[in-house]
XYZ file of C-alpha atoms in Angstrom:
378
model
C 103.247 179.017 110.258
C 106.408 176.979 110.670
C 106.175 173.212 111.031
C 108.503 170.356 111.860
C 107.685 166.650 111.951
C 109.497 163.927 113.861
C 109.012 160.258 114.645
C 109.402 158.837 118.153
C 110.453 155.179 118.140
C 110.326 153.661 121.650
C 112.165 150.554 120.445
C 115.184 152.355 118.970
C 118.214 153.484 120.998
C 118.178 156.928 119.371
C 114.360 157.250 119.856
C 113.917 160.143 117.404
C 113.994 160.538 113.640
C 113.500 163.848 111.815
C 111.126 163.990 108.845
C 110.627 167.717 108.261
C 113.112 170.101 109.826
C 111.568 173.343 110.997
C 111.729 175.505 114.100
C 113.608 174.368 117.170
C 111.574 171.929 119.256
C 111.716 174.219 122.311
C 109.915 176.906 120.279
C 106.958 174.699 119.384
C 103.586 176.077 120.503
C 101.442 173.077 119.557
C 102.300 169.423 118.929
C 99.996 166.761 117.528
C 101.227 163.326 118.641
C 99.510 160.271 117.130
C 100.430 156.676 117.916
C 99.189 153.237 118.879
C 97.552 153.030 122.309
C 100.144 150.684 123.790
C 102.928 153.167 122.977
C 101.085 156.270 124.173
C 100.054 154.675 127.472
C 103.694 154.143 128.423
C 104.804 156.902 130.798
C 108.215 157.185 129.126
C 106.551 158.223 125.856
C 105.049 161.359 127.322
C 108.242 162.026 129.287
C 110.228 161.969 126.041
C 107.740 164.230 124.247
C 107.524 166.768 127.066
C 111.322 166.932 127.273
C 111.593 167.510 123.532
C 108.739 170.078 123.410
C 108.908 171.795 126.827
C 106.830 174.873 125.919
C 104.124 173.335 123.735
C 100.600 172.102 124.128
C 101.002 168.380 123.405
C 97.742 166.865 122.110
C 97.909 163.061 121.947
C 95.496 160.477 120.552
C 95.682 156.730 120.006
C 95.044 155.553 116.480
C 94.449 152.710 114.078
C 97.469 153.853 112.075
C 99.496 157.075 111.857
C 100.082 159.215 108.791
C 103.321 160.969 107.967
C 103.367 162.326 104.436
C 102.492 159.351 102.182
C 103.508 156.710 104.727
C 101.269 154.702 107.050
C 103.042 153.482 110.172
C 102.267 151.740 113.440
C 105.611 151.451 115.232
C 106.284 155.173 115.809
C 104.518 158.194 117.270
C 104.180 160.876 114.598
C 104.818 164.299 116.168
C 103.891 167.414 114.196
C 105.107 170.613 115.862
C 103.801 174.076 114.986
C 105.045 177.619 115.545
C 102.567 180.299 114.456
C 103.544 183.480 112.642
C 100.562 185.564 113.744
C 97.836 183.130 114.792
C 97.633 181.424 118.193
C 96.070 178.423 119.890
C 94.465 177.562 123.208
C 93.885 173.981 124.312
C 91.669 172.313 126.878
C 90.829 168.774 127.920
C 88.235 167.004 130.012
C 88.105 163.583 131.650
C 84.607 162.168 131.380
C 82.760 160.820 134.391
C 80.129 158.085 134.269
C 76.832 159.546 133.099
C 78.492 162.706 131.746
C 76.388 165.369 130.030
C 77.833 165.906 126.543
C 76.328 169.407 126.208
C 77.917 170.554 129.480
C 81.250 169.013 128.530
C 81.192 170.804 125.180
C 80.225 174.106 126.794
C 83.213 173.879 129.141
C 85.637 173.056 126.332
C 84.445 175.956 124.174
C 84.665 178.398 127.066
C 88.220 177.248 127.769
C 89.496 177.825 124.219
C 87.338 180.818 123.238
C 88.995 184.078 122.170
C 87.691 187.149 120.358
C 89.249 185.894 117.122
C 88.473 182.166 117.454
C 88.444 180.697 113.944
C 88.429 176.903 114.259
C 88.306 174.082 116.818
C 89.992 170.720 116.205
C 88.710 167.954 118.495
C 90.374 164.701 119.518
C 87.899 162.500 121.365
C 87.783 159.130 123.044
C 86.514 156.729 120.379
C 84.958 154.107 122.638
C 82.664 155.858 125.127
C 81.751 159.052 123.259
C 78.884 159.172 120.758
C 80.429 161.144 117.907
C 77.043 162.224 116.551
C 76.032 163.756 119.879
C 79.459 165.350 120.286
C 79.419 167.082 116.896
C 75.796 168.191 117.217
C 76.397 169.628 120.702
C 79.460 171.570 119.577
C 77.641 172.842 116.476
C 74.821 174.253 118.613
C 77.223 176.041 120.939
C 79.741 177.451 118.462
C 79.325 180.862 116.820
C 78.294 180.659 113.166
C 81.707 181.797 111.932
C 83.703 179.186 113.898
C 84.309 175.843 112.173
C 84.909 172.412 113.660
C 86.707 169.216 112.649
C 88.713 166.366 114.194
C 88.297 162.692 114.903
C 87.634 159.910 117.371
C 90.716 158.090 118.630
C 91.379 154.529 117.487
C 92.769 151.317 118.924
C 94.131 149.480 115.926
C 91.641 146.718 115.136
C 91.366 145.657 118.794
C 88.380 147.905 119.654
C 89.351 147.535 123.318
C 89.826 151.130 124.473
C 91.136 154.412 123.124
C 93.176 157.104 124.862
C 93.489 160.862 124.474
C 95.509 163.367 126.479
C 96.731 166.944 126.714
C 100.089 167.563 128.388
C 99.858 164.282 130.274
C 99.881 160.540 129.702
C 96.733 159.877 127.622
C 93.813 158.085 129.270
C 90.498 156.566 128.235
C 87.386 158.738 128.455
C 89.013 162.046 127.510
C 88.352 164.801 124.981
C 90.854 167.438 123.834
C 89.864 170.661 122.060
C 92.388 172.854 120.222
C 91.142 176.341 119.480
C 92.861 178.177 116.599
C 92.560 181.968 116.635
C 93.700 184.836 114.447
C 92.614 186.685 111.340
C 95.685 185.382 109.520
C 94.470 181.781 109.715
C 92.733 180.168 106.735
C 91.118 176.736 107.112
C 89.839 174.424 104.367
C 87.819 171.208 104.502
C 87.167 168.124 102.449
C 85.292 164.883 103.045
C 84.499 162.048 100.666
C 84.098 158.299 100.882
C 83.997 157.112 97.311
C 81.122 154.731 98.035
C 78.266 154.227 95.559
C 74.643 153.517 96.475
C 72.750 150.512 95.145
C 69.226 149.221 95.530
C 66.086 151.265 96.274
C 65.830 154.045 98.831
C 64.520 152.869 102.201
C 63.078 154.756 105.180
C 64.096 154.140 108.789
C 60.869 153.164 110.529
C 62.340 152.068 113.869
C 65.677 152.894 115.468
C 67.178 153.857 118.803
C 70.289 156.012 118.706
C 72.790 154.027 116.672
C 70.749 150.806 116.614
C 68.646 150.159 113.513
C 65.673 147.799 113.825
C 63.402 148.389 110.830
C 63.505 149.730 107.272
C 60.177 150.274 105.524
C 58.544 148.331 108.356
C 60.720 145.248 107.729
C 63.471 143.805 109.973
C 66.617 145.715 108.971
C 69.096 142.855 109.315
C 66.992 140.453 107.277
C 66.685 143.031 104.476
C 70.411 143.788 104.625
C 71.264 140.096 104.259
C 69.029 139.847 101.207
C 71.075 142.512 99.416
C 74.424 141.070 100.501
C 73.664 137.636 99.092
C 76.653 135.307 99.602
C 78.513 138.089 101.441
C 75.979 137.781 104.299
C 77.740 134.620 105.443
C 80.781 136.712 106.382
C 78.877 139.135 108.639
C 79.745 141.186 110.601
C 83.198 141.418 108.944
C 81.758 141.819 105.440
C 79.721 144.818 106.641
C 82.826 146.995 106.271
C 82.443 146.615 102.501
C 78.751 147.534 102.577
C 78.093 150.594 104.763
C 74.891 152.625 104.788
C 74.234 156.055 103.288
C 71.980 157.992 105.666
C 70.047 161.091 104.574
C 68.391 162.717 107.635
C 64.879 164.080 107.126
C 65.904 167.489 108.504
C 67.747 168.464 105.307
C 71.305 167.842 106.530
C 73.828 166.329 104.142
C 73.969 162.563 103.868
C 76.646 160.668 105.813
C 78.168 157.192 105.636
C 77.581 154.883 108.580
C 79.625 151.765 109.378
C 78.028 148.670 110.894
C 79.771 147.661 114.119
C 77.751 144.586 115.069
C 74.594 142.624 114.331
C 71.968 141.091 116.621
C 70.444 137.977 115.088
C 67.842 137.631 117.828
C 66.379 141.108 117.289
C 67.191 141.408 113.550
C 69.020 144.667 114.303
C 72.296 146.341 113.381
C 74.443 148.634 115.519
C 76.265 151.447 113.715
C 79.175 153.755 114.546
C 76.841 156.771 114.511
C 73.167 157.567 114.976
C 70.529 156.326 112.501
C 67.562 158.652 113.111
C 63.996 157.484 112.560
C 62.521 158.995 109.406
C 65.880 159.153 107.621
C 66.230 157.834 104.086
C 68.941 155.222 103.563
C 70.688 153.385 100.746
C 73.005 150.417 100.900
C 76.503 151.197 99.582
C 79.486 149.425 98.045
C 82.835 150.409 96.506
C 85.859 149.098 94.672
C 89.435 149.843 95.739
C 89.639 152.458 93.004
C 86.421 154.126 94.204
C 87.795 154.530 97.729
C 91.084 155.957 96.480
C 89.174 158.350 94.215
C 87.188 159.390 97.290
C 90.384 160.430 99.067
C 91.391 162.439 96.014
C 87.988 164.168 95.990
C 88.384 165.133 99.669
C 91.796 166.628 98.920
C 90.439 168.646 95.998
C 87.697 170.056 98.261
C 90.141 171.020 101.020
C 92.770 172.601 98.800
C 92.738 176.359 98.407
C 96.325 177.439 97.781
C 99.654 177.403 99.585
C 98.492 175.206 102.465
C 101.089 174.689 105.170
C 99.538 171.829 107.160
C 97.177 169.119 105.887
C 95.506 167.053 108.621
C 93.923 163.812 107.382
C 91.536 161.731 109.482
C 90.471 158.565 107.683
C 88.545 155.532 108.918
C 89.928 152.257 110.235
C 87.298 150.572 108.039
C 88.894 152.065 104.928
C 92.273 150.748 106.025
C 90.857 147.269 106.557
C 89.115 147.247 103.171
C 92.056 148.757 101.241
C 94.642 146.549 102.954
C 98.038 146.818 101.262
C 96.685 149.548 98.983
C 95.921 151.918 101.879
C 98.877 154.186 101.179
C 97.493 154.890 97.718
C 94.882 157.184 99.220
C 97.679 159.082 100.976
C 99.565 159.356 97.702
C 96.465 160.951 96.144
C 96.387 163.558 98.897
C 100.067 164.413 98.371
C 99.630 164.641 94.611
C 96.682 167.020 94.959
C 98.348 169.352 97.470
C 101.785 169.257 95.878
C 105.143 169.011 97.595
C 104.873 171.945 99.996
C 102.520 171.240 102.930
C 103.295 168.885 105.805
C 100.797 166.014 105.924
C 99.813 164.392 109.227
C 96.845 162.508 110.642
C 95.535 159.120 111.659
C 93.080 156.305 111.044
C 90.152 156.677 113.413
C 86.938 155.238 114.823
C 85.005 158.244 113.476
C 85.762 161.357 111.452
C 84.527 164.879 112.243
C 84.281 167.411 109.420
C 81.857 169.616 107.502
C 80.243 168.123 104.400
C 80.381 169.847 101.032
C 79.655 173.565 101.265
C 77.984 173.269 104.656
C 79.594 174.909 107.671
C 78.242 172.518 110.302
C 80.420 169.550 111.296
C 79.115 165.982 111.064
C 80.293 162.591 112.236
C 81.430 160.457 109.303
C 82.345 156.789 108.956
C 84.326 155.105 106.181
C 85.312 158.578 104.955
C 88.528 160.452 104.258
C 88.273 163.878 105.918
C 90.856 166.624 105.487
C 91.443 169.893 107.318
C 93.981 172.228 105.723
C 95.653 175.167 107.436
C 97.702 178.147 106.345
C 98.504 181.606 107.608
C 98.052 184.520 105.249
C 99.983 187.780 105.555
């Protein structure tokens, strides 16, 4: 696997800056292009990318911040171009209609990228209209047991207005892109960790609907949440980013972190960025800056095998908001763990898709650093 990485600056006369020099741009087979929505929506951005990478699949997603090595940036599109030694990729996209059936959408995407040696699928999804829990669960049910899945939901800075995704065209809202990686030479690793710590007693979800939580242990969820937050409750919903929820489903799946998106004072309910199933056990969570940075390091340790060539990080916009000026420290941890060799790319998202621990099945995560590492073996 040969990789180059470049930055596209729409505001600069020269437009392009090289970060990692690799194969010629016309030889690229796959390009990940991550940038702010306002830049990606401009037609000239895709025109510039398609001219630079004329023979590649160009997978684009809007973000809440772009990663290039240990640097977080907003003013450039980070383009990571790949030429495979022995492996290969197939890509597909879908534009979602109103009332779309997630299972049918997922079935079509898998059929489009399937090969006899399919090893892994990386998904870039609209982050506003798509339920990430339903998306990951649908793909898990349809994929063969030996095919893994990861990716992320596109972001929109901190505007939460709309997100855009595209494949070989100007990105649009309501789109999903799937990249299928095939070949026996390909080795894929995973890591996911938040760094959050639980506090307070375990509670049981006694009433919920999708991603809306109404009751814990038969009590109004919001009222109980405010009790544990104390003075921090006055800053809701903003303060909720510092106090997510740990959800342990009753079906034996691994626990996941869920971020609170909004609160409803009238109904004493909370809306989360992923499903909160009835019967699940939950804990309130909190973390220090150091805990979150240690979480990124733990994800890197999980994903590292040896001699990785590409490290794809998808972290949460909530982590960036909480960490503030210290955000790049979690990227520095990733670089330190993997060493100087692999190219690091990725973005801050509205939801992270990755397996948890030793499990094969992918889950939607919030407030979590997720890492997918790639290398080709001879």
